[in-house]
CSV table of C-alpha atoms in Angstrom, one decimal:
chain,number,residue,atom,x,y,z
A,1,UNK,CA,16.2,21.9,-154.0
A,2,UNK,CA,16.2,20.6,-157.7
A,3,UNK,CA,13.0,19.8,-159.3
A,4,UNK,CA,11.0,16.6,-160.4
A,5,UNK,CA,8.5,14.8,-162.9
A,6,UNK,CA,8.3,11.3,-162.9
A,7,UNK,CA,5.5,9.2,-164.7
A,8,UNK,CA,2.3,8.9,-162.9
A,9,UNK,CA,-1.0,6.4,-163.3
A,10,UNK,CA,-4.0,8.1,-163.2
A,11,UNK,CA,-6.4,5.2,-163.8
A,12,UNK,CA,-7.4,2.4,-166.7
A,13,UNK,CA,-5.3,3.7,-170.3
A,14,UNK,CA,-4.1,7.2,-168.7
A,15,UNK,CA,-0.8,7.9,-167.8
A,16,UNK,CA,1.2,11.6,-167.3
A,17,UNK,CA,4.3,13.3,-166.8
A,18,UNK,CA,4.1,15.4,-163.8
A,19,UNK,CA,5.8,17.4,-161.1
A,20,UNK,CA,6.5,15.5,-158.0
A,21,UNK,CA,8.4,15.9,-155.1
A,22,UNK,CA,12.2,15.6,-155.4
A,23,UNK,CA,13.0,12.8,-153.1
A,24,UNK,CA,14.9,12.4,-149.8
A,25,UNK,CA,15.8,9.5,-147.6
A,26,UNK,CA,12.2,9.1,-146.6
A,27,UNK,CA,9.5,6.5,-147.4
A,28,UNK,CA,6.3,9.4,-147.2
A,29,UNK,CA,3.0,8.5,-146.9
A,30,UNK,CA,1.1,8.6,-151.0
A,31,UNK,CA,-0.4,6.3,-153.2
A,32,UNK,CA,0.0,2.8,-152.5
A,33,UNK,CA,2.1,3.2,-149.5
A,34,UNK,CA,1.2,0.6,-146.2
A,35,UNK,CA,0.2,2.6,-143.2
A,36,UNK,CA,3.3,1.3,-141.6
A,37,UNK,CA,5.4,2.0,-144.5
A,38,UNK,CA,4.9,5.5,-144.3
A,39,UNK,CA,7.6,7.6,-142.6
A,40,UNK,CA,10.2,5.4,-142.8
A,41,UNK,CA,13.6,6.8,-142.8
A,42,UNK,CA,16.4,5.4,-144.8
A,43,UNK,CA,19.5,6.7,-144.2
A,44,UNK,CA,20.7,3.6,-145.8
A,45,UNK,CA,19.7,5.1,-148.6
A,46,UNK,CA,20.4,7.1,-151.7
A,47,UNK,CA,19.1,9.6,-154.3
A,48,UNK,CA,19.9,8.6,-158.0
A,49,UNK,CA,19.7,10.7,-161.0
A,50,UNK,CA,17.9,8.5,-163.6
A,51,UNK,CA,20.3,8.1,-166.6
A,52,UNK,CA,18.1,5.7,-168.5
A,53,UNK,CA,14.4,4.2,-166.9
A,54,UNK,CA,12.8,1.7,-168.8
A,55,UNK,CA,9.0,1.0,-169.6
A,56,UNK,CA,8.4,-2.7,-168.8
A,57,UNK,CA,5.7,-5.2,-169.7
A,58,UNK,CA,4.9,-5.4,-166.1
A,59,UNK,CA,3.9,-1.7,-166.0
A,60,UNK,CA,1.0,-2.3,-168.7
A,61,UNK,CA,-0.6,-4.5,-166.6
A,62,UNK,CA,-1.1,-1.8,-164.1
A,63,UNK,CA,-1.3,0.8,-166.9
A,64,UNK,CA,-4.6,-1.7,-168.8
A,65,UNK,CA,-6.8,-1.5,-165.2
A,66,UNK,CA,-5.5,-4.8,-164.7
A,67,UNK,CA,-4.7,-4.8,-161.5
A,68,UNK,CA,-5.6,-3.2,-158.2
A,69,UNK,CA,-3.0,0.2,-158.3
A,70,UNK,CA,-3.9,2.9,-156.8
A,71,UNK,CA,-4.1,6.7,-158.8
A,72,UNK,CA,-1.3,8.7,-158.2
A,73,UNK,CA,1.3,5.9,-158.5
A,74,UNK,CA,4.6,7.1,-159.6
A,75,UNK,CA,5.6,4.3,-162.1
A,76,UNK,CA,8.9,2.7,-163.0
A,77,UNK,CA,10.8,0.3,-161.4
A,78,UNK,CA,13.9,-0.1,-164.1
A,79,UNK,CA,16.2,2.4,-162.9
A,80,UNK,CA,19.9,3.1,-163.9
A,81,UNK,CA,21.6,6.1,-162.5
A,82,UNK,CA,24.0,8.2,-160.9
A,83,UNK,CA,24.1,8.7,-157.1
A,84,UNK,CA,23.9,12.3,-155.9
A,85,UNK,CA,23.5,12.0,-152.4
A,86,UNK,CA,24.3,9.7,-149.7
A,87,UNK,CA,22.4,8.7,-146.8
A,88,UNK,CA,24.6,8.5,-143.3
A,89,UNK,CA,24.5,4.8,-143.1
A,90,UNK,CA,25.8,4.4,-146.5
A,91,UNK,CA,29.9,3.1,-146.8
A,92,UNK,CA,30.5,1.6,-149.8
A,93,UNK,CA,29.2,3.9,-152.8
A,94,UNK,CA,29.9,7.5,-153.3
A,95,UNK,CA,28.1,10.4,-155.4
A,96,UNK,CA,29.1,9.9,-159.2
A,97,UNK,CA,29.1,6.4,-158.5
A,98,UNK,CA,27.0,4.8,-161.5
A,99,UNK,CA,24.9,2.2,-160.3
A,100,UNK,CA,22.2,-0.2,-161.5
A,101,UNK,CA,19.4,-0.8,-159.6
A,102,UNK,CA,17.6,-4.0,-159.1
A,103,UNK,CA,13.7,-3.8,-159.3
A,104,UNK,CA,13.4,-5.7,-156.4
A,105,UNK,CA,13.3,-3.8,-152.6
A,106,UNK,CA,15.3,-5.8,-150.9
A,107,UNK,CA,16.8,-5.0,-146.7
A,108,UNK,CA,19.8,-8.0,-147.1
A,109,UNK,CA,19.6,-8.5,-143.3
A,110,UNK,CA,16.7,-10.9,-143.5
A,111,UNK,CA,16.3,-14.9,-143.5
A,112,UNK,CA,15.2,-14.6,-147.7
A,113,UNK,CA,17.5,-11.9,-148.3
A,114,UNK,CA,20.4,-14.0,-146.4
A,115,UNK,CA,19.9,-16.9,-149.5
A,116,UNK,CA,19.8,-14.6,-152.1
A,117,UNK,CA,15.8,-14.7,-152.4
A,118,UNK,CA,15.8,-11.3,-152.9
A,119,UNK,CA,12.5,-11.1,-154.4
A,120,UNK,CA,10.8,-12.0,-151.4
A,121,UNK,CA,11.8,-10.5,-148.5
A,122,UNK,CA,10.3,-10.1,-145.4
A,123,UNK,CA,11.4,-6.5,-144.4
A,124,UNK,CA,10.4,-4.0,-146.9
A,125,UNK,CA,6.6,-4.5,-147.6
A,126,UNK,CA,4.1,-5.0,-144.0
A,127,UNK,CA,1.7,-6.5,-146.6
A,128,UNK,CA,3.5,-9.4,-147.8
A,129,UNK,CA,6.7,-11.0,-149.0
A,130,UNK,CA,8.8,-8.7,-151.4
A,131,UNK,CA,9.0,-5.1,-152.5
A,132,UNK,CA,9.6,-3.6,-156.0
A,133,UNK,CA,9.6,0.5,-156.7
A,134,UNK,CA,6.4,1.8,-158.2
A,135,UNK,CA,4.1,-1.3,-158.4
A,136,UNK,CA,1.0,-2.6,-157.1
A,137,UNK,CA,1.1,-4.2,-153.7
A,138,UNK,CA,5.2,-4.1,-153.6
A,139,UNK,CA,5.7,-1.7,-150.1
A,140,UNK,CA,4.8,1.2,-151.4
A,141,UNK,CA,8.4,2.6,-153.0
A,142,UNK,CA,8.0,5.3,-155.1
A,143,UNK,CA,8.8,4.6,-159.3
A,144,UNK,CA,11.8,5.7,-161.0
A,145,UNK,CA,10.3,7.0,-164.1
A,146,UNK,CA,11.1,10.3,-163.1
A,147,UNK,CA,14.4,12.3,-163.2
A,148,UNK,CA,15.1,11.5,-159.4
A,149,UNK,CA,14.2,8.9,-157.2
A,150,UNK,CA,15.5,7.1,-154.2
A,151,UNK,CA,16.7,4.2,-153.3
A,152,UNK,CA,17.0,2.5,-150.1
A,153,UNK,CA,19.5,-0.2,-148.6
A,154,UNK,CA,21.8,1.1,-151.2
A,155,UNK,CA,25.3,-0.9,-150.1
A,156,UNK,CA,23.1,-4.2,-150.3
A,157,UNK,CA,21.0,-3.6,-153.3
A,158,UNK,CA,23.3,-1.6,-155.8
A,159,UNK,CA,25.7,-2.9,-158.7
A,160,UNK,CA,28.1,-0.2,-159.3
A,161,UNK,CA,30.0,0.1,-162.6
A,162,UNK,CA,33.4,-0.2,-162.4
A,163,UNK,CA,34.4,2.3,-165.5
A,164,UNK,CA,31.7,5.3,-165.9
A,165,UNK,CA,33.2,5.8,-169.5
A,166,UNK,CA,32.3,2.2,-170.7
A,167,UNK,CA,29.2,2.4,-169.0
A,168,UNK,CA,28.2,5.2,-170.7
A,169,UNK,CA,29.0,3.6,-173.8
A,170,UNK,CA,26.8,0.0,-172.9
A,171,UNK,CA,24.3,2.2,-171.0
A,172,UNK,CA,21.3,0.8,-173.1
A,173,UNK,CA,22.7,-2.8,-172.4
A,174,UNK,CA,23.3,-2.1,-168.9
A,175,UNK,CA,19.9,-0.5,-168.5
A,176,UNK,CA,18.1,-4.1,-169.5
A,177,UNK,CA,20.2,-4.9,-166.1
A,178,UNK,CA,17.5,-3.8,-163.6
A,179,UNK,CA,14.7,-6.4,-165.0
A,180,UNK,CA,14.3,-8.0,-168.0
A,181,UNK,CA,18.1,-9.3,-168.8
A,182,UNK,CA,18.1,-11.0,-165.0
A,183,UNK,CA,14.4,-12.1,-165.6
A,184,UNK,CA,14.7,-13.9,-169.0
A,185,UNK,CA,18.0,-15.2,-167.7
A,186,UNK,CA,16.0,-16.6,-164.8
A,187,UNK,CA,13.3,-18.1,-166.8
A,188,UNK,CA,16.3,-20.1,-168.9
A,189,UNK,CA,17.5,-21.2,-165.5
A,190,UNK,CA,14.8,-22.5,-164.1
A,191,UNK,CA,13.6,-23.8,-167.4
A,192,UNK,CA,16.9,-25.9,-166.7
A,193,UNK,CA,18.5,-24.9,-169.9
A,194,UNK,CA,22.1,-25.8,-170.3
A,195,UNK,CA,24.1,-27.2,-173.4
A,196,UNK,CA,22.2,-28.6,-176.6
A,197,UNK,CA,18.7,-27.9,-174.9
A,198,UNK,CA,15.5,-27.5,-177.0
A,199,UNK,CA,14.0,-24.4,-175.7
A,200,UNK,CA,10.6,-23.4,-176.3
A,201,UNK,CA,9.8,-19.4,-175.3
A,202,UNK,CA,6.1,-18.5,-175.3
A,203,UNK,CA,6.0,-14.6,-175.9
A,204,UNK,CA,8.4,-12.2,-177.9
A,205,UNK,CA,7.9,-9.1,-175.6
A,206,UNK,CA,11.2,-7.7,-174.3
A,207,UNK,CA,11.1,-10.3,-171.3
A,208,UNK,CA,10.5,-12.8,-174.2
A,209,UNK,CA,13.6,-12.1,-176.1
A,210,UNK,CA,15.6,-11.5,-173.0
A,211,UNK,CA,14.8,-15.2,-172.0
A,212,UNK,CA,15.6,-16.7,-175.8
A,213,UNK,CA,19.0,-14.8,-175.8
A,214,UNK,CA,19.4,-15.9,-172.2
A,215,UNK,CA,19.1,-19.8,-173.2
A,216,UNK,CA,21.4,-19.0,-176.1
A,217,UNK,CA,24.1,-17.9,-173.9
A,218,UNK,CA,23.4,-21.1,-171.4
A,219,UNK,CA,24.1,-23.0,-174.6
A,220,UNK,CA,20.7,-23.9,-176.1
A,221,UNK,CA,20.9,-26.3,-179.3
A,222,UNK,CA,17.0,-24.4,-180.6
A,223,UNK,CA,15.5,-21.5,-179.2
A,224,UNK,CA,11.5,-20.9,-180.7
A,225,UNK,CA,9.7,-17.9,-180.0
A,226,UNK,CA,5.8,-18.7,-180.0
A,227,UNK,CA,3.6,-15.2,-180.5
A,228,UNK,CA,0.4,-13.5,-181.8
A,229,UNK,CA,2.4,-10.8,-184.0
A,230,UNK,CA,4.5,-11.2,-186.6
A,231,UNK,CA,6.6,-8.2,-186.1
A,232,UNK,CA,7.6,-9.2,-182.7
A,233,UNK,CA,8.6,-12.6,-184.1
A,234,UNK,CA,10.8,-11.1,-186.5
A,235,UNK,CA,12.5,-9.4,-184.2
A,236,UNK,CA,13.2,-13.0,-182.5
A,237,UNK,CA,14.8,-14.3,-185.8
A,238,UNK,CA,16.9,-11.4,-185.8
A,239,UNK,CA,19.2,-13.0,-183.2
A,240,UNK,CA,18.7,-16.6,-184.7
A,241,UNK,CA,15.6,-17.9,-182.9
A,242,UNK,CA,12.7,-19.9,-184.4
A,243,UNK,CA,9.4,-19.0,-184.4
A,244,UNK,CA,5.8,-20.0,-184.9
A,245,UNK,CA,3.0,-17.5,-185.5
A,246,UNK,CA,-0.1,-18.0,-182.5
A,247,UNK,CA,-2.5,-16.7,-184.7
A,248,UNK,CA,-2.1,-18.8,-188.0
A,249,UNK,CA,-1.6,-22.6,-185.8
A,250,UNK,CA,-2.8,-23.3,-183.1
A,251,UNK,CA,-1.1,-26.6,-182.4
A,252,UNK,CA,2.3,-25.9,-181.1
A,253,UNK,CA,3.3,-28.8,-180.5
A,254,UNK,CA,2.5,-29.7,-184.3
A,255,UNK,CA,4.7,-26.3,-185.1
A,256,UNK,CA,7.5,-28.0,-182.8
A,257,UNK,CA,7.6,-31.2,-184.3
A,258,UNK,CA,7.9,-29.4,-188.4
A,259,UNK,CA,10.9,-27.6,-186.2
A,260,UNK,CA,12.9,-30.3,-184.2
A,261,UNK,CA,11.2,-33.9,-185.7
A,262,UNK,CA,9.6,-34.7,-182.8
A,263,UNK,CA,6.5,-32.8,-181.0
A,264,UNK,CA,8.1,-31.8,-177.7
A,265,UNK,CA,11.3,-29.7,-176.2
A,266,UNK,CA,13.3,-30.5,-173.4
A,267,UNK,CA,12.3,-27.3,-171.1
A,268,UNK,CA,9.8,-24.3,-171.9
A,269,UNK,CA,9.3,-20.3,-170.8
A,270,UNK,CA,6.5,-18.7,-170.0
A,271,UNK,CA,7.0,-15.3,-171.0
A,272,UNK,CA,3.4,-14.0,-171.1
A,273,UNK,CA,1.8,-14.4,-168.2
A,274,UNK,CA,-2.2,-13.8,-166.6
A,275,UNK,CA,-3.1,-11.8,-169.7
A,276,UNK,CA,-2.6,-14.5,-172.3
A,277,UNK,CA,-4.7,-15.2,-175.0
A,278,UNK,CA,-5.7,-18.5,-177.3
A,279,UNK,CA,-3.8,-19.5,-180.3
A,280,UNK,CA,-5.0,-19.8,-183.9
A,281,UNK,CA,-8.8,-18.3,-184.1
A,282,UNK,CA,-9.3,-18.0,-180.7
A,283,UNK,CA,-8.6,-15.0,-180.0
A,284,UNK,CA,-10.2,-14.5,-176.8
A,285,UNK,CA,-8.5,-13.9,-173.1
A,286,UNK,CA,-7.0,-17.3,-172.0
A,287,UNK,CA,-5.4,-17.0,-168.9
A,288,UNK,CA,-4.2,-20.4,-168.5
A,289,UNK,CA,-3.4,-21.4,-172.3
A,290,UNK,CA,0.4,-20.8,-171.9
A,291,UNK,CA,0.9,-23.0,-168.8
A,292,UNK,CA,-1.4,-25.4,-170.7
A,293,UNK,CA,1.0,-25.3,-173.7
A,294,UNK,CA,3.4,-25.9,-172.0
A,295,UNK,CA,2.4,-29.3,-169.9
A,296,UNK,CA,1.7,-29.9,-173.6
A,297,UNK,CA,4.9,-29.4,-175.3
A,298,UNK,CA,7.8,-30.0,-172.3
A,299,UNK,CA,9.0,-33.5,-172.9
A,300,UNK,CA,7.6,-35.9,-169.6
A,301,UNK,CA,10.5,-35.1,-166.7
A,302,UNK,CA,11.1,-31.5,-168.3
A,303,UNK,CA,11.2,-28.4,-166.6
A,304,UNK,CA,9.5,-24.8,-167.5
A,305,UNK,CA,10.3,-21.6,-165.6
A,306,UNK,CA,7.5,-19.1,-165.1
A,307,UNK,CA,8.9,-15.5,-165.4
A,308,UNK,CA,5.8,-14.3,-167.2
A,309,UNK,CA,3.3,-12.4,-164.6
A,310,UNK,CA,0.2,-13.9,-162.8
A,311,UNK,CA,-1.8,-11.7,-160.0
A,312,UNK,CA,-3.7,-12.6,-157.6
A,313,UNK,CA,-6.2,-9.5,-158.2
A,314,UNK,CA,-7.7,-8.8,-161.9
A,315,UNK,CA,-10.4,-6.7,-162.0
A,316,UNK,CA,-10.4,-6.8,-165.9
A,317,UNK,CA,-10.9,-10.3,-166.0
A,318,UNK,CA,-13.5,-12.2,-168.1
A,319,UNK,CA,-14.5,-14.8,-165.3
A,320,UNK,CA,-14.8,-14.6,-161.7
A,321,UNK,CA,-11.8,-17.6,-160.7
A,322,UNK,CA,-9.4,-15.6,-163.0
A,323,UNK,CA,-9.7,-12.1,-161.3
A,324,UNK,CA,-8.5,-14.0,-158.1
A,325,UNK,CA,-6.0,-15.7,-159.7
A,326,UNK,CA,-7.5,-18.9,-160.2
A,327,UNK,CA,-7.2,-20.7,-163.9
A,328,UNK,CA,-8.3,-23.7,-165.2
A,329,UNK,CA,-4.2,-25.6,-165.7
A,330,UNK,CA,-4.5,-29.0,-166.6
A,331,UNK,CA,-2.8,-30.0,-163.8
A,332,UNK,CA,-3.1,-33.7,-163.9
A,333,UNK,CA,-1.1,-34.0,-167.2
A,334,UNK,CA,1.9,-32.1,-165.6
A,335,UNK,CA,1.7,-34.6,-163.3
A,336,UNK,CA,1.2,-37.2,-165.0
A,337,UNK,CA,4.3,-35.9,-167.2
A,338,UNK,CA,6.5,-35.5,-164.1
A,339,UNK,CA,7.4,-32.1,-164.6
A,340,UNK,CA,8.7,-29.2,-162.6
A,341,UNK,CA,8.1,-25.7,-162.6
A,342,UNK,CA,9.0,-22.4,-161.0
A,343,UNK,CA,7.6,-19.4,-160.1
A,344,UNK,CA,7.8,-16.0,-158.6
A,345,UNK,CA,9.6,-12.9,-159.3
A,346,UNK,CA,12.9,-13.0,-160.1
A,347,UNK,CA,15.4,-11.9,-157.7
A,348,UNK,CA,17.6,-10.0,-159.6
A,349,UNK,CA,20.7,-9.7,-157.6
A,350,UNK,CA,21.5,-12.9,-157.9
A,351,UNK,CA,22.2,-12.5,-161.6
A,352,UNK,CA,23.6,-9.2,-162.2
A,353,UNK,CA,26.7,-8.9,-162.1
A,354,UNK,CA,27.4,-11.9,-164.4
A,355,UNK,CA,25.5,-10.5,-167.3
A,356,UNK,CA,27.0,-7.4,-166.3
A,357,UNK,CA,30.1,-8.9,-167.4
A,358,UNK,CA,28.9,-10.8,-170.5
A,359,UNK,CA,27.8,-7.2,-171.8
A,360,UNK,CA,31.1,-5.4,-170.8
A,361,UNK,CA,32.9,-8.0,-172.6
A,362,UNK,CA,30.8,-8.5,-175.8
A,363,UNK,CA,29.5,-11.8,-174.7
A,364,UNK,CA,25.9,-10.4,-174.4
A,365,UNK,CA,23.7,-8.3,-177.2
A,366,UNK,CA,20.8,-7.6,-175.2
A,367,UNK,CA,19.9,-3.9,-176.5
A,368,UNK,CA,20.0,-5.2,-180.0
A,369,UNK,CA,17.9,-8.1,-179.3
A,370,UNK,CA,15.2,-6.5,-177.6
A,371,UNK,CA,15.5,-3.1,-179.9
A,372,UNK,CA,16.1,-0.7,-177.5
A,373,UNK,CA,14.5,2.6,-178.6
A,374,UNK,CA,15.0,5.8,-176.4
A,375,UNK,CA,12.1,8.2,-176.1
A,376,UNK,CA,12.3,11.7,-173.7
A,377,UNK,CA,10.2,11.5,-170.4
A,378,UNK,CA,7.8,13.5,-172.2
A,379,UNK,CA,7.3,10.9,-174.7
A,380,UNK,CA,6.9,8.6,-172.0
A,381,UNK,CA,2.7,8.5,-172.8
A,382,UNK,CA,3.2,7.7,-176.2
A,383,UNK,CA,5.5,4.6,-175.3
A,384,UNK,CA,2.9,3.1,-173.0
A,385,UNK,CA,0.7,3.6,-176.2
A,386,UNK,CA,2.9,2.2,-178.5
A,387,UNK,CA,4.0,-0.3,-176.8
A,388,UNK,CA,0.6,-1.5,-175.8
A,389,UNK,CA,0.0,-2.0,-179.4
A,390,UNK,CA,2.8,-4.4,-179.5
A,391,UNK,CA,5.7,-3.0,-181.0
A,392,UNK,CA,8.7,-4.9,-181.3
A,393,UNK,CA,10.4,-2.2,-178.5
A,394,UNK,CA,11.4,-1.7,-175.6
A,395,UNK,CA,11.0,1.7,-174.6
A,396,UNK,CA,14.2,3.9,-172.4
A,397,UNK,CA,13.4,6.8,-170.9
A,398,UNK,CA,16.0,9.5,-171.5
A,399,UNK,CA,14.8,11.8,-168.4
A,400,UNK,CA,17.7,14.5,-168.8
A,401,UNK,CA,19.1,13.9,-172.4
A,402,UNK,CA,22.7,12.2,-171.2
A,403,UNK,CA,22.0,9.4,-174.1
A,404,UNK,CA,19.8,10.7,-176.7
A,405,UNK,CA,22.4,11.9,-179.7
């Protein structure tokens, strides 16, 4: 039986390559697992070989001690690979198939499934709603930044490529495939952006610029990036976005209005999430100040999506109603302004296969745009670092040199 080392979280600011066990079509019992999780077979299932795995903004939050993860967690859950073994139950793929793999753990049999709310369904975590591979609270599956892991419900879940040549030749497009291409995209949905819209992202991490390109491509007039560093900003005019600078004005809306003539947009991402901090001076944990901004700056009867992360556990945070999820939002003026927001996870399924497409045929430049830089598994450590002190990359894993030149 082949080898395998995967990334593992060994508490607050520490993370290591290490030997694990090589997978098989069973959920064991380890770190994070639910009680009735463990032992669960999946013949369903598959084992990929990890072409490309991606560090995500998502995984810092664990990685920071913000959240409740357990020691021992195998991280990862942006996965692209080729299938080397089939589980019985398994019809439609075949090894050598190369597959993207949605971060969401997802049965397709159940009532959310069923309406393509992947992100929340009912089968695959006893805990609650929704399962995702190596993360807090999500079932228990085991990360894919390793150099084999497995994947369950495999003819439901997986988007196979339909020429191995090309997508070896788009694999560090196709890689953004797993998470951050179908959740900026959904963030621009929600948001409600469609032709001519004024877009206002907060955040130019790689979810950030995933969710600026995405309301280019639904046909946004304006796209500004709002963010506390300069070289992440940069990276967003790169790609012909606008920006404003967090930490030199602290009235966006002000910012806006030098941009567009008037002080609002029509709809507004949050690309930031629970660990947001204040603009201009202030710069202190905020939790709240990017849904504030954006009650502030989202024209009355506008829309914002949410794709940015909030938790409903933080031990690291500064007051007691924010590490249980609770934050001051002014409330009553997005009420008062009529607006709509959404939420959640996104489910990525739904969204795949059309970006898949858009970066098969040159419509979509999503490697470029969020700088994709490959780093070994070994340098995996020094990514979480580097990252973390906001870089303008995003980080793929190389676990068996197939891209690295």
């Amino acid at each position: 039986m082949a080898d395998n080392r995967g990334v593992v979280y060994l508490g607050s600011g520490k993370v290591e390559v290490q030997d694990i066990s090589y997978p098989d079509l069973v959920l064991h019992e380890g770190p994070g697992v639910p009680k009735e999780n463990a032992g669960r077979k999946c013949e369903h299932g598959v084992i990929i070989k990890n072409i490309v795995t991606n560090i995500c903004g998502s995984d810092q939050h664990m990685v920071r001690g913000r959240t409740t993860a357990p020691e021992g967690l195998v991280l990862g859950h942006e996965i692209t690979g080729e299938i080397v073994e089939v589980g019985r139950d398994v019809e439609f793929l075949k090894k050598g198939d190369i597959v993207s793999v949605p971060f969401n753990v997802a049965c397709g049999r159940c009532k959310m499934c069923r309406r393509q709310d992947t992100h929340i369904c009912q089968n695959v975590n006893p805990e609650r709603p929704g399962g995702a591979y190596g993360y807090v609270d999500m079932g228990g599956w085991v990360g894919g930044q390793s150099e084999y892991v497995m994947v369950p419900y495999a003819d439901f879940q997986l988007l196979k490529f339909p020429d191995k040549d090309l997508a070896m030749e788009k694999i560090l497009d196709l890689t953004m495939l797993s998470d951050i291409f179908p959740t900026g995209y959904h963030g621009a949905v929600n948001a409600g952006v469609t032709s001519g819209s004024t877009v206002y992202v907060a955040g130019a991490g790689p979810v950030g610029l995933a969710a600026a390109h995405s309301a280019q491509l639904l046909g946004a007039a304006v796209v500004i990036v709002g963010d506390l560093k300069e070289e992440r900003l940069k990276q967003a005019r790169s790609f012909g976005c606008e920006t404003i600078n967090l930490q030199e004005h602290d009235d966006v809306g002000e910012q806006i209005e030098q941009i567009l003539g008037v002080p609002e947009v029509d709809c507004g991402i949050d690309a930031v999430g629970f660990e947001a901090y204040g603009h201009g001076t202030n710069h202190e944990e905020a939790p709240a100040a990017v849904l504030n901004t954006m009650m502030d700056v989202v024209e009355a009867g506008g829309k914002f999506g949410v794709p940015g992360i909030y938790v409903t556990d933080d031990p690291g945070a500064k007051d007691q109603d924010a590490m249980h999820g609770s934050l001051k939002v002014r409330f009553g003026l997005g009420w008062s302004k009529a607006h709509s927001f959404a939420t959640g996870q996104t489910p990525a399924m739904k969204y795949q296969r059309q970006l898949m497409n858009a970066i098969l045929h040159g419509k979509a430049d999503i490697a470029n745009v969020v700088n994709a830089t490959v780093i070994s598994l070994d340098e995996a450590p020094q990514g979480y670092k580097d990252f973390d002190s906001g870089v303008a990359k995003k980080f793929v894993i190389d676990p068996h040199g197939m891209v690295r030149k």
